[in-house]
PDB file of C-alpha atoms in Angstrom:
ATOM      1  CA  MET I   1    -114.993 -75.409  96.537  1.00 63.00           C
ATOM      2  CA  ALA I   2    -117.929 -77.229  98.087  1.00 73.00           C
ATOM      3  CA  GLY I   3    -120.707 -78.821  96.109  1.00 90.00           C
ATOM      4  CA  ARG I   4    -118.626 -81.081  93.880  1.00 96.00           C
ATOM      5  CA  VAL I   5    -119.780 -84.604  93.070  1.00 97.00           C
ATOM      6  CA  VAL I   6    -117.243 -87.046  94.509  1.00 98.00           C
ATOM      7  CA  ALA I   7    -117.210 -90.795  93.846  1.00 98.00           C
ATOM      8  CA  VAL I   8    -115.292 -92.913  96.359  1.00 98.00           C
ATOM      9  CA  THR I   9    -114.485 -96.544  95.577  1.00 98.00           C
ATOM     10  CA  GLY I  10    -113.963 -99.093  98.327  1.00 97.00           C
ATOM     11  CA  GLY I  11    -115.997 -96.716 100.441  1.00 97.00           C
ATOM     12  CA  GLY I  12    -117.934 -99.183 102.550  1.00 97.00           C
ATOM     13  CA  ARG I  13    -115.475 -99.166 105.441  1.00 96.00           C
ATOM     14  CA  GLY I  14    -112.100 -97.887 106.619  1.00 97.00           C
ATOM     15  CA  ILE I  15    -110.393 -95.092 104.714  1.00 98.00           C
ATOM     16  CA  GLY I  16    -113.068 -94.907 102.031  1.00 98.00           C
ATOM     17  CA  ALA I  17    -115.897 -94.493 104.523  1.00 98.00           C
ATOM     18  CA  ALA I  18    -113.916 -91.813 106.386  1.00 98.00           C
ATOM     19  CA  ILE I  19    -113.310 -89.928 103.125  1.00 98.00           C
ATOM     20  CA  ALA I  20    -116.987 -90.082 102.206  1.00 98.00           C
ATOM     21  CA  LEU I  21    -118.047 -88.836 105.636  1.00 97.00           C
ATOM     22  CA  ARG I  22    -115.581 -85.942 105.717  1.00 97.00           C
ATOM     23  CA  LEU I  23    -116.337 -84.744 102.193  1.00 97.00           C
ATOM     24  CA  ALA I  24    -120.090 -84.988 102.702  1.00 96.00           C
ATOM     25  CA  ARG I  25    -119.782 -82.900 105.855  1.00 95.00           C
ATOM     26  CA  ALA I  26    -117.749 -80.369 103.867  1.00 94.00           C
ATOM     27  CA  GLY I  27    -120.689 -79.900 101.521  1.00 94.00           C
ATOM     28  CA  HIS I  28    -119.801 -82.205  98.648  1.00 96.00           C
ATOM     29  CA  ARG I  29    -122.259 -84.646  97.081  1.00 96.00           C
ATOM     30  CA  VAL I  30    -120.776 -88.064  97.697  1.00 98.00           C
ATOM     31  CA  ALA I  31    -121.289 -91.433  96.043  1.00 98.00           C
ATOM     32  CA  VAL I  32    -119.904 -94.493  97.800  1.00 98.00           C
ATOM     33  CA  GLY I  33    -119.059 -97.556  95.729  1.00 98.00           C
ATOM     34  CA  ASP I  34    -118.159-100.903  97.273  1.00 98.00           C
ATOM     35  CA  LEU I  35    -118.197-104.566  96.294  1.00 97.00           C
ATOM     36  CA  ASP I  36    -120.494-105.023  99.291  1.00 96.00           C
ATOM     37  CA  GLY I  37    -123.483-102.933  98.274  1.00 97.00           C
ATOM     38  CA  GLU I  38    -125.023-103.061 101.738  1.00 97.00           C
ATOM     39  CA  LEU I  39    -121.864-101.598 103.292  1.00 97.00           C
ATOM     40  CA  ALA I  40    -121.842 -98.896 100.607  1.00 98.00           C
ATOM     41  CA  ARG I  41    -125.417 -97.936 101.428  1.00 97.00           C
ATOM     42  CA  GLN I  42    -124.672 -97.885 105.157  1.00 97.00           C
ATOM     43  CA  ALA I  43    -121.602 -95.670 104.657  1.00 97.00           C
ATOM     44  CA  ALA I  44    -123.694 -93.331 102.514  1.00 97.00           C
ATOM     45  CA  ALA I  45    -126.406 -93.217 105.179  1.00 97.00           C
ATOM     46  CA  ASP I  46    -123.772 -92.355 107.782  1.00 96.00           C
ATOM     47  CA  ALA I  47    -122.438 -89.579 105.536  1.00 95.00           C
ATOM     48  CA  GLY I  48    -125.891 -88.061 105.154  1.00 89.00           C
ATOM     49  CA  ARG I  49    -126.454 -85.017 102.925  1.00 74.00           C
ATOM     50  CA  ASP I  50    -128.149 -87.220 100.316  1.00 87.00           C
ATOM     51  CA  ALA I  51    -125.049 -89.356  99.837  1.00 95.00           C
ATOM     52  CA  LEU I  52    -125.491 -92.301  97.510  1.00 98.00           C
ATOM     53  CA  GLY I  53    -124.351 -95.903  98.147  1.00 98.00           C
ATOM     54  CA  LEU I  54    -123.975 -98.339  95.255  1.00 98.00           C
ATOM     55  CA  GLU I  55    -122.486-101.747  94.558  1.00 98.00           C
ATOM     56  CA  LEU I  56    -119.258-101.535  92.545  1.00 98.00           C
ATOM     57  CA  ASP I  57    -116.761-104.123  91.362  1.00 98.00           C
ATOM     58  CA  VAL I  58    -113.682-102.094  90.422  1.00 98.00           C
ATOM     59  CA  THR I  59    -112.287-105.005  88.377  1.00 97.00           C
ATOM     60  CA  SER I  60    -115.253-104.850  85.960  1.00 97.00           C
ATOM     61  CA  ARG I  61    -115.569-102.156  83.293  1.00 98.00           C
ATOM     62  CA  ALA I  62    -119.308-102.792  83.006  1.00 98.00           C
ATOM     63  CA  SER I  63    -119.723-102.341  86.762  1.00 98.00           C
ATOM     64  CA  TYR I  64    -117.673 -99.135  86.723  1.00 98.00           C
ATOM     65  CA  VAL I  65    -119.671 -97.672  83.830  1.00 98.00           C
ATOM     66  CA  ALA I  66    -122.947 -98.554  85.539  1.00 98.00           C
ATOM     67  CA  PHE I  67    -121.714 -96.990  88.780  1.00 98.00           C
ATOM     68  CA  LEU I  68    -120.693 -93.685  87.187  1.00 98.00           C
ATOM     69  CA  ASP I  69    -123.861 -93.597  85.062  1.00 98.00           C
ATOM     70  CA  ALA I  70    -125.960 -93.983  88.223  1.00 98.00           C
ATOM     71  CA  VAL I  71    -124.015 -91.236  89.975  1.00 98.00           C
ATOM     72  CA  ASP I  72    -124.417 -88.941  86.949  1.00 97.00           C
ATOM     73  CA  GLU I  73    -128.158 -89.550  86.938  1.00 97.00           C
ATOM     74  CA  ARG I  74    -128.781 -89.162  90.662  1.00 97.00           C
ATOM     75  CA  LEU I  75    -126.163 -86.644  91.833  1.00 97.00           C
ATOM     76  CA  GLY I  76    -124.795 -85.089  88.666  1.00 96.00           C
ATOM     77  CA  PRO I  77    -121.587 -85.515  86.632  1.00 97.00           C
ATOM     78  CA  VAL I  78    -118.661 -86.785  88.695  1.00 98.00           C
ATOM     79  CA  ASP I  79    -116.143 -84.030  89.408  1.00 98.00           C
ATOM     80  CA  VAL I  80    -113.804 -86.128  91.557  1.00 98.00           C
ATOM     81  CA  LEU I  81    -112.977 -89.830  91.551  1.00 98.00           C
ATOM     82  CA  VAL I  82    -111.214 -91.199  94.632  1.00 98.00           C
ATOM     83  CA  ALA I  83    -109.908 -94.633  93.602  1.00 98.00           C
ATOM     84  CA  ASN I  84    -109.522 -96.089  97.069  1.00 97.00           C
ATOM     85  CA  ALA I  85    -110.399 -99.793  96.772  1.00 97.00           C
ATOM     86  CA  GLY I  86    -107.504-102.071  97.711  1.00 97.00           C
ATOM     87  CA  VAL I  87    -106.606-105.464  99.200  1.00 97.00           C
ATOM     88  CA  MET I  88    -103.401-106.877 100.712  1.00 97.00           C
ATOM     89  CA  TRP I  89    -101.876-110.253 101.477  1.00 96.00           C
ATOM     90  CA  VAL I  90     -98.921-110.543 103.875  1.00 96.00           C
ATOM     91  CA  GLY I  91     -96.369-113.336 103.859  1.00 95.00           C
ATOM     92  CA  ARG I  92     -93.245-114.627 102.171  1.00 96.00           C
ATOM     93  CA  PHE I  93     -93.333-113.923  98.446  1.00 96.00           C
ATOM     94  CA  GLU I  94     -92.704-117.563  97.529  1.00 97.00           C
ATOM     95  CA  ASP I  95     -95.653-118.688  99.659  1.00 96.00           C
ATOM     96  CA  GLU I  96     -98.173-116.330  98.080  1.00 96.00           C
ATOM     97  CA  PRO I  97    -100.828-118.255  96.103  1.00 96.00           C
ATOM     98  CA  ASP I  98    -100.978-117.214  92.455  1.00 96.00           C
ATOM     99  CA  GLU I  99    -104.684-116.416  92.637  1.00 96.00           C
ATOM    100  CA  VAL I 100    -104.055-114.124  95.604  1.00 97.00           C
ATOM    101  CA  ALA I 101    -101.361-112.244  93.705  1.00 97.00           C
ATOM    102  CA  ARG I 102    -103.715-111.843  90.740  1.00 97.00           C
ATOM    103  CA  ARG I 103    -106.483-110.580  93.012  1.00 97.00           C
ATOM    104  CA  GLN I 104    -104.242-107.840  94.379  1.00 97.00           C
ATOM    105  CA  VAL I 105    -103.183-106.786  90.878  1.00 98.00           C
ATOM    106  CA  ASP I 106    -106.806-106.817  89.686  1.00 98.00           C
ATOM    107  CA  VAL I 107    -108.118-104.668  92.536  1.00 98.00           C
ATOM    108  CA  ASN I 108    -105.172-102.436  93.425  1.00 98.00           C
ATOM    109  CA  LEU I 109    -103.855-101.740  89.936  1.00 98.00           C
ATOM    110  CA  HIS I 110    -106.463-102.618  87.315  1.00 98.00           C
ATOM    111  CA  GLY I 111    -109.146-101.096  89.531  1.00 98.00           C
ATOM    112  CA  VAL I 112    -107.345 -97.740  89.352  1.00 98.00           C
ATOM    113  CA  LEU I 113    -106.699 -98.078  85.613  1.00 98.00           C
ATOM    114  CA  LEU I 114    -110.330 -98.879  84.868  1.00 98.00           C
ATOM    115  CA  GLY I 115    -111.611 -96.054  87.016  1.00 98.00           C
ATOM    116  CA  MET I 116    -109.420 -93.488  85.313  1.00 98.00           C
ATOM    117  CA  LYS I 117    -110.199 -94.822  81.838  1.00 98.00           C
ATOM    118  CA  VAL I 118    -113.934 -94.608  82.477  1.00 98.00           C
ATOM    119  CA  ALA I 119    -114.010 -91.349  84.452  1.00 98.00           C
ATOM    120  CA  ALA I 120    -111.401 -89.249  82.624  1.00 98.00           C
ATOM    121  CA  PRO I 121    -113.228 -88.936  79.264  1.00 98.00           C
ATOM    122  CA  ARG I 122    -116.311 -87.650  81.066  1.00 98.00           C
ATOM    123  CA  MET I 123    -114.217 -85.061  82.890  1.00 98.00           C
ATOM    124  CA  LEU I 124    -112.319 -84.087  79.743  1.00 98.00           C
ATOM    125  CA  SER I 125    -115.574 -83.424  77.917  1.00 97.00           C
ATOM    126  CA  ARG I 126    -116.382 -80.807  80.579  1.00 96.00           C
ATOM    127  CA  GLY I 127    -112.841 -79.428  80.822  1.00 97.00           C
ATOM    128  CA  HIS I 128    -112.369 -80.092  84.529  1.00 97.00           C
ATOM    129  CA  GLY I 129    -112.097 -82.878  87.093  1.00 98.00           C
ATOM    130  CA  HIS I 130    -109.812 -84.559  89.604  1.00 98.00           C
ATOM    131  CA  LEU I 131    -108.560 -88.151  89.632  1.00 98.00           C
ATOM    132  CA  ILE I 132    -107.230 -89.202  93.050  1.00 98.00           C
ATOM    133  CA  ALA I 133    -105.579 -92.596  93.488  1.00 98.00           C
ATOM    134  CA  MET I 134    -105.202 -93.938  96.993  1.00 96.00           C
ATOM    135  CA  ALA I 135    -101.797 -95.606  96.937  1.00 96.00           C
ATOM    136  CA  SER I 136     -99.538 -96.205  99.930  1.00 94.00           C
ATOM    137  CA  ALA I 137     -96.164 -95.446 101.434  1.00 92.00           C
ATOM    138  CA  ALA I 138     -95.444 -98.844  99.832  1.00 92.00           C
ATOM    139  CA  SER I 139     -95.382 -96.915  96.537  1.00 94.00           C
ATOM    140  CA  LYS I 140     -91.947 -95.708  97.593  1.00 91.00           C
ATOM    141  CA  VAL I 141     -90.736 -98.172 100.244  1.00 89.00           C
ATOM    142  CA  THR I 142     -90.713-101.974 100.267  1.00 89.00           C
ATOM    143  CA  PRO I 143     -91.833-103.655 103.493  1.00 90.00           C
ATOM    144  CA  PRO I 144     -90.774-107.321 103.687  1.00 94.00           C
ATOM    145  CA  GLY I 145     -93.873-109.484 103.504  1.00 95.00           C
ATOM    146  CA  GLU I 146     -95.765-107.127 101.175  1.00 96.00           C
ATOM    147  CA  ALA I 147     -94.026-107.808  97.856  1.00 97.00           C
ATOM    148  CA  THR I 148     -97.057-107.969  95.557  1.00 98.00           C
ATOM    149  CA  TYR I 149     -98.919-105.243  97.418  1.00 97.00           C
ATOM    150  CA  ALA I 150     -95.876-102.953  97.129  1.00 97.00           C
ATOM    151  CA  ALA I 151     -95.550-103.824  93.440  1.00 98.00           C
ATOM    152  CA  THR I 152     -99.159-102.790  92.780  1.00 98.00           C
ATOM    153  CA  LYS I 153     -98.693 -99.503  94.616  1.00 98.00           C
ATOM    154  CA  HIS I 154     -95.427 -98.751  92.799  1.00 97.00           C
ATOM    155  CA  ALA I 155     -97.335 -99.394  89.567  1.00 98.00           C
ATOM    156  CA  VAL I 156    -100.182 -97.069  90.582  1.00 98.00           C
ATOM    157  CA  LEU I 157     -97.702 -94.256  91.166  1.00 98.00           C
ATOM    158  CA  GLY I 158     -96.013 -94.850  87.814  1.00 98.00           C
ATOM    159  CA  TYR I 159     -99.303 -95.080  85.961  1.00 98.00           C
ATOM    160  CA  CYS I 160    -100.662 -91.890  87.514  1.00 98.00           C
ATOM    161  CA  SER I 161     -97.435 -90.062  86.739  1.00 98.00           C
ATOM    162  CA  ALA I 162     -97.812 -90.919  83.048  1.00 98.00           C
ATOM    163  CA  VAL I 163    -101.530 -90.095  83.007  1.00 98.00           C
ATOM    164  CA  ARG I 164    -100.791 -86.751  84.635  1.00 98.00           C
ATOM    165  CA  GLU I 165     -98.439 -85.883  81.794  1.00 98.00           C
ATOM    166  CA  GLU I 166    -101.041 -86.876  79.208  1.00 98.00           C
ATOM    167  CA  LEU I 167    -103.670 -84.717  80.901  1.00 98.00           C
ATOM    168  CA  ARG I 168    -101.443 -81.694  81.463  1.00 97.00           C
ATOM    169  CA  GLY I 169    -103.310 -78.520  80.533  1.00 97.00           C
ATOM    170  CA  SER I 170    -106.654 -80.321  80.154  1.00 98.00           C
ATOM    171  CA  GLY I 171    -108.198 -79.070  83.385  1.00 97.00           C
ATOM    172  CA  VAL I 172    -108.208 -82.584  84.866  1.00 98.00           C
ATOM    173  CA  GLU I 173    -105.920 -82.943  87.894  1.00 98.00           C
ATOM    174  CA  VAL I 174    -104.224 -86.178  88.998  1.00 98.00           C
ATOM    175  CA  SER I 175    -103.123 -86.874  92.581  1.00 98.00           C
ATOM    176  CA  VAL I 176    -101.669 -89.874  94.406  1.00 98.00           C
ATOM    177  CA  VAL I 177    -102.181 -90.098  98.183  1.00 98.00           C
ATOM    178  CA  MET I 178     -99.625 -92.293  99.963  1.00 96.00           C
ATOM    179  CA  PRO I 179    -100.363 -92.985 103.645  1.00 95.00           C
ATOM    180  CA  GLY I 180     -98.338 -95.097 106.025  1.00 92.00           C
ATOM    181  CA  VAL I 181     -99.956 -97.888 108.031  1.00 93.00           C
ATOM    182  CA  VAL I 182    -103.591 -97.013 108.737  1.00 96.00           C
ATOM    183  CA  GLU I 183    -105.765 -98.536 111.468  1.00 95.00           C
ATOM    184  CA  THR I 184    -108.118-100.488 109.189  1.00 95.00           C
ATOM    185  CA  ALA I 185    -109.033-104.122 108.567  1.00 94.00           C
ATOM    186  CA  LEU I 186    -106.491-104.248 105.729  1.00 95.00           C
ATOM    187  CA  ALA I 187    -103.716-103.571 108.255  1.00 94.00           C
ATOM    188  CA  ALA I 188    -104.903-106.151 110.799  1.00 94.00           C
ATOM    189  CA  GLY I 189    -101.956-108.029 112.264  1.00 93.00           C
ATOM    190  CA  THR I 190     -99.342-105.808 110.624  1.00 93.00           C
ATOM    191  CA  SER I 191     -96.680-103.675 112.257  1.00 89.00           C
ATOM    192  CA  SER I 192     -96.273 -99.941 111.740  1.00 82.00           C
ATOM    193  CA  GLY I 193     -92.565-100.212 112.545  1.00 74.00           C
ATOM    194  CA  PRO I 194     -90.479 -99.019 115.460  1.00 67.00           C
ATOM    195  CA  ALA I 195     -90.559 -95.333 114.566  1.00 62.00           C
ATOM    196  CA  ALA I 196     -94.123 -94.698 113.400  1.00 71.00           C
ATOM    197  CA  ARG I 197     -97.604 -94.650 114.859  1.00 82.00           C
ATOM    198  CA  ARG I 198    -100.623 -95.995 113.004  1.00 90.00           C
ATOM    199  CA  LEU I 199    -102.673 -93.390 111.224  1.00 95.00           C
ATOM    200  CA  THR I 200    -106.405 -93.069 111.645  1.00 96.00           C
ATOM    201  CA  PRO I 201    -108.674 -93.231 108.592  1.00 97.00           C
ATOM    202  CA  GLU I 202    -109.756 -89.704 109.522  1.00 97.00           C
ATOM    203  CA  ALA I 203    -106.181 -88.435 109.129  1.00 97.00           C
ATOM    204  CA  VAL I 204    -106.058 -89.818 105.600  1.00 97.00           C
ATOM    205  CA  ALA I 205    -109.484 -88.369 104.826  1.00 98.00           C
ATOM    206  CA  LYS I 206    -108.196 -84.971 105.961  1.00 97.00           C
ATOM    207  CA  ALA I 207    -105.313 -85.263 103.496  1.00 97.00           C
ATOM    208  CA  VAL I 208    -107.700 -86.131 100.656  1.00 98.00           C
ATOM    209  CA  HIS I 209    -109.866 -83.160 101.568  1.00 97.00           C
ATOM    210  CA  GLY I 210    -106.766 -80.980 101.498  1.00 96.00           C
ATOM    211  CA  VAL I 211    -105.698 -82.116  98.052  1.00 96.00           C
ATOM    212  CA  LEU I 212    -109.171 -81.358  96.706  1.00 94.00           C
ATOM    213  CA  ASP I 213    -108.823 -77.767  97.841  1.00 91.00           C
ATOM    214  CA  LYS I 214    -105.165 -77.474  96.817  1.00 95.00           C
ATOM    215  CA  PRO I 215    -104.347 -79.984  94.063  1.00 96.00           C
ATOM    216  CA  ARG I 216    -100.858 -81.501  93.998  1.00 96.00           C
ATOM    217  CA  PHE I 217     -99.526 -84.737  92.621  1.00 98.00           C
ATOM    218  CA  GLU I 218     -97.759 -86.591  95.445  1.00 96.00           C
ATOM    219  CA  VAL I 219     -99.316 -86.447  98.904  1.00 96.00           C
ATOM    220  CA  HIS I 220     -97.548 -88.282 101.730  1.00 95.00           C
ATOM    221  CA  VAL I 221     -99.357 -88.973 105.004  1.00 94.00           C
ATOM    222  CA  PRO I 222     -97.650 -88.081 107.253  1.00 90.00           C
ATOM    223  CA  PRO I 223     -95.362 -85.683 105.325  1.00 89.00           C
ATOM    224  CA  ALA I 224     -92.317 -87.220 107.051  1.00 84.00           C
ATOM    225  CA  VAL I 225     -92.706 -90.267 104.781  1.00 82.00           C
ATOM    226  CA  GLY I 226     -91.946 -88.056 101.804  1.00 84.00           C
ATOM    227  CA  VAL I 227     -88.858 -86.693 103.537  1.00 85.00           C
ATOM    228  CA  LEU I 228     -87.686 -90.249 104.230  1.00 82.00           C
ATOM    229  CA  THR I 229     -88.027 -91.340 100.612  1.00 84.00           C
ATOM    230  CA  LYS I 230     -86.170 -88.280  99.350  1.00 85.00           C
ATOM    231  CA  LEU I 231     -83.377 -88.879 101.846  1.00 85.00           C
ATOM    232  CA  ARG I 232     -83.044 -92.528 100.831  1.00 82.00           C
ATOM    233  CA  ALA I 233     -82.736 -91.496  97.195  1.00 82.00           C
ATOM    234  CA  VAL I 234     -79.583 -89.441  97.806  1.00 87.00           C
ATOM    235  CA  LEU I 235     -77.840 -91.647 100.355  1.00 86.00           C
ATOM    236  CA  PRO I 236     -75.221 -94.252  99.393  1.00 90.00           C
ATOM    237  CA  ARG I 237     -76.766 -97.710  99.060  1.00 89.00           C
ATOM    238  CA  ALA I 238     -75.449 -99.035 102.380  1.00 91.00           C
ATOM    239  CA  ALA I 239     -76.732 -96.015 104.285  1.00 90.00           C
ATOM    240  CA  ALA I 240     -80.064 -96.069 102.433  1.00 84.00           C
ATOM    241  CA  ASP I 241     -80.523 -99.747 103.283  1.00 86.00           C
ATOM    242  CA  ALA I 242     -79.719 -99.130 106.944  1.00 88.00           C
ATOM    243  CA  LEU I 243     -82.241 -96.281 107.094  1.00 83.00           C
ATOM    244  CA  HIS I 244     -84.881 -98.434 105.400  1.00 83.00           C
ATOM    245  CA  ARG I 245     -84.439-101.286 107.875  1.00 85.00           C
ATOM    246  CA  ALA I 246     -84.562 -98.862 110.795  1.00 84.00           C
ATOM    247  CA  VAL I 247     -87.889 -97.269 109.904  1.00 83.00           C
ATOM    248  CA  VAL I 248     -89.797 -99.562 107.518  1.00 86.00           C
ATOM    249  CA  PRO I 249     -91.673-102.404 109.247  1.00 86.00           C
ATOM    250  CA  ASP I 250     -90.686-106.000 108.535  1.00 90.00           C
ATOM    251  CA  GLN I 251     -94.042-107.733 108.393  1.00 91.00           C
ATOM    252  CA  LEU I 252     -92.458-111.177 108.334  1.00 90.00           C
ATOM    253  CA  ALA I 253     -90.656-110.612 111.615  1.00 90.00           C
ATOM    254  CA  GLN I 254     -93.053-108.209 113.337  1.00 89.00           C
ATOM    255  CA  GLY I 255     -96.513-109.106 112.012  1.00 89.00           C
ATOM    256  CA  ASP I 256     -99.168-111.399 113.483  1.00 91.00           C
ATOM    257  CA  PRO I 257    -100.436-113.786 110.754  1.00 90.00           C
ATOM    258  CA  ALA I 258    -103.217-115.189 112.930  1.00 91.00           C
ATOM    259  CA  ALA I 259    -104.713-111.712 113.312  1.00 92.00           C
ATOM    260  CA  ARG I 260    -104.956-111.411 109.514  1.00 93.00           C
ATOM    261  CA  ARG I 261    -106.819-114.624 108.788  1.00 91.00           C
ATOM    262  CA  SER I 262    -110.343-113.236 108.898  1.00 92.00           C
ATOM    263  CA  TYR I 263    -109.502-110.206 106.745  1.00 94.00           C
ATOM    264  CA  GLU I 264    -107.553-112.146 104.118  1.00 95.00           C
ATOM    265  CA  HIS I 265    -110.253-114.764 103.668  1.00 91.00           C
ATOM    266  CA  ARG I 266    -112.897-112.068 103.304  1.00 93.00           C
ATOM    267  CA  ALA I 267    -110.904-109.809 100.967  1.00 94.00           C
ATOM    268  CA  LEU I 268    -108.914-112.373  99.008  1.00 93.00           C
ATOM    269  CA  GLY I 269    -111.005-115.521  99.193  1.00 85.00           C
ATOM    270  CA  PRO I 270    -110.195-119.079 100.198  1.00 75.00           C
ATOM    271  CA  GLY I 271    -107.050-118.930  98.035  1.00 74.00           C
ATOM    272  CA  ALA I 272    -105.430-117.043 100.919  1.00 71.00           C
ATOM    273  CA  PRO I 273    -104.529-119.807 103.376  1.00 61.00           C
ATOM    274  CA  PRO I 274    -103.713-118.933 106.979  1.00 57.00           C
ATOM    275  CA  ALA I 275     -99.971-118.440 107.432  1.00 48.00           C
ATOM    276  CA  ASP I 276     -98.174-120.831 109.799  1.00 46.00           C
TER     277      ASP I 276
END
C-alpha cells in the first residue's frame, strides 16, 4: 500500500535516513524528524518525492505535537510512525555517568512512549495506523558494556507488547524491529561479535518496509537473531550462558573506546567522558 504518510524520528542519518529514503522511493509521503533540523532537511531532500524535514526533540511532548501537527498540515494525517531515535553509551556500568544514563532513558525509552502517546490517538480517531518502534537485538540479549542501552531496549519491547494488547482490534498495528549491530555512528568502535557481520542501514530499512506491507509484532534483523533468542529460552542455564558468550559481542573486551569518543560527545554531551 503506497501513498501512506510516514513519520520517521531520528531520521537525519543512519538507519532513519535509510528508512526515509526507501519508503519515499516506494511511493510513501515521508516526514523526517531529527534533533538536528538541518540534517532532517538534508535527509528529506535526499529522499525526494516532496519529503519533509523538520526539527524534533523526541524527549519533548511539545516538540512531538508540533512535529506531527506540521506533518498533518503539509503531508496529511500520519499513517505510520517509525520511532527510530536512539543513543548509546558503551563502558562498564559502574563508570557510566548518571546524566548519560538518564539521556539514554529519555531518548530511547521516553522518546518512544511520547511518540506513541501523541500519535496513537490521532490514528485511533481514524481507525487505522501503524506504530513501529526501532529497538535492538539488545531487547533480547545483553551485551557486556551496554547495560543501560540494553535496559532501555528491553523496556521498549515490554512497553510495545502492552500497548499492542490495549490496541488489539482498533485497526492500529504495533511492531518492534530488532536489528543486530548496524554500521552507523551509534555503533562506532563496537564489535559485532565473532559470529555475525554488521548490518547495513539499508538492510534494516528493507525490514521496516516489509513490516509495513505485512504487519507483525516482533521483527528480528537478521531472522537468525530471533532463532537464537528462542533457543536460549529453552536451554538449561549453563548451556544458554555458553551460547550467549559465544555469539553476543563483549563490548568491554572487544570494543574500541577511542573510536567512540566523537559520537558519544555529540550524542550524549560532555557528560560522556572518553573511556580509558
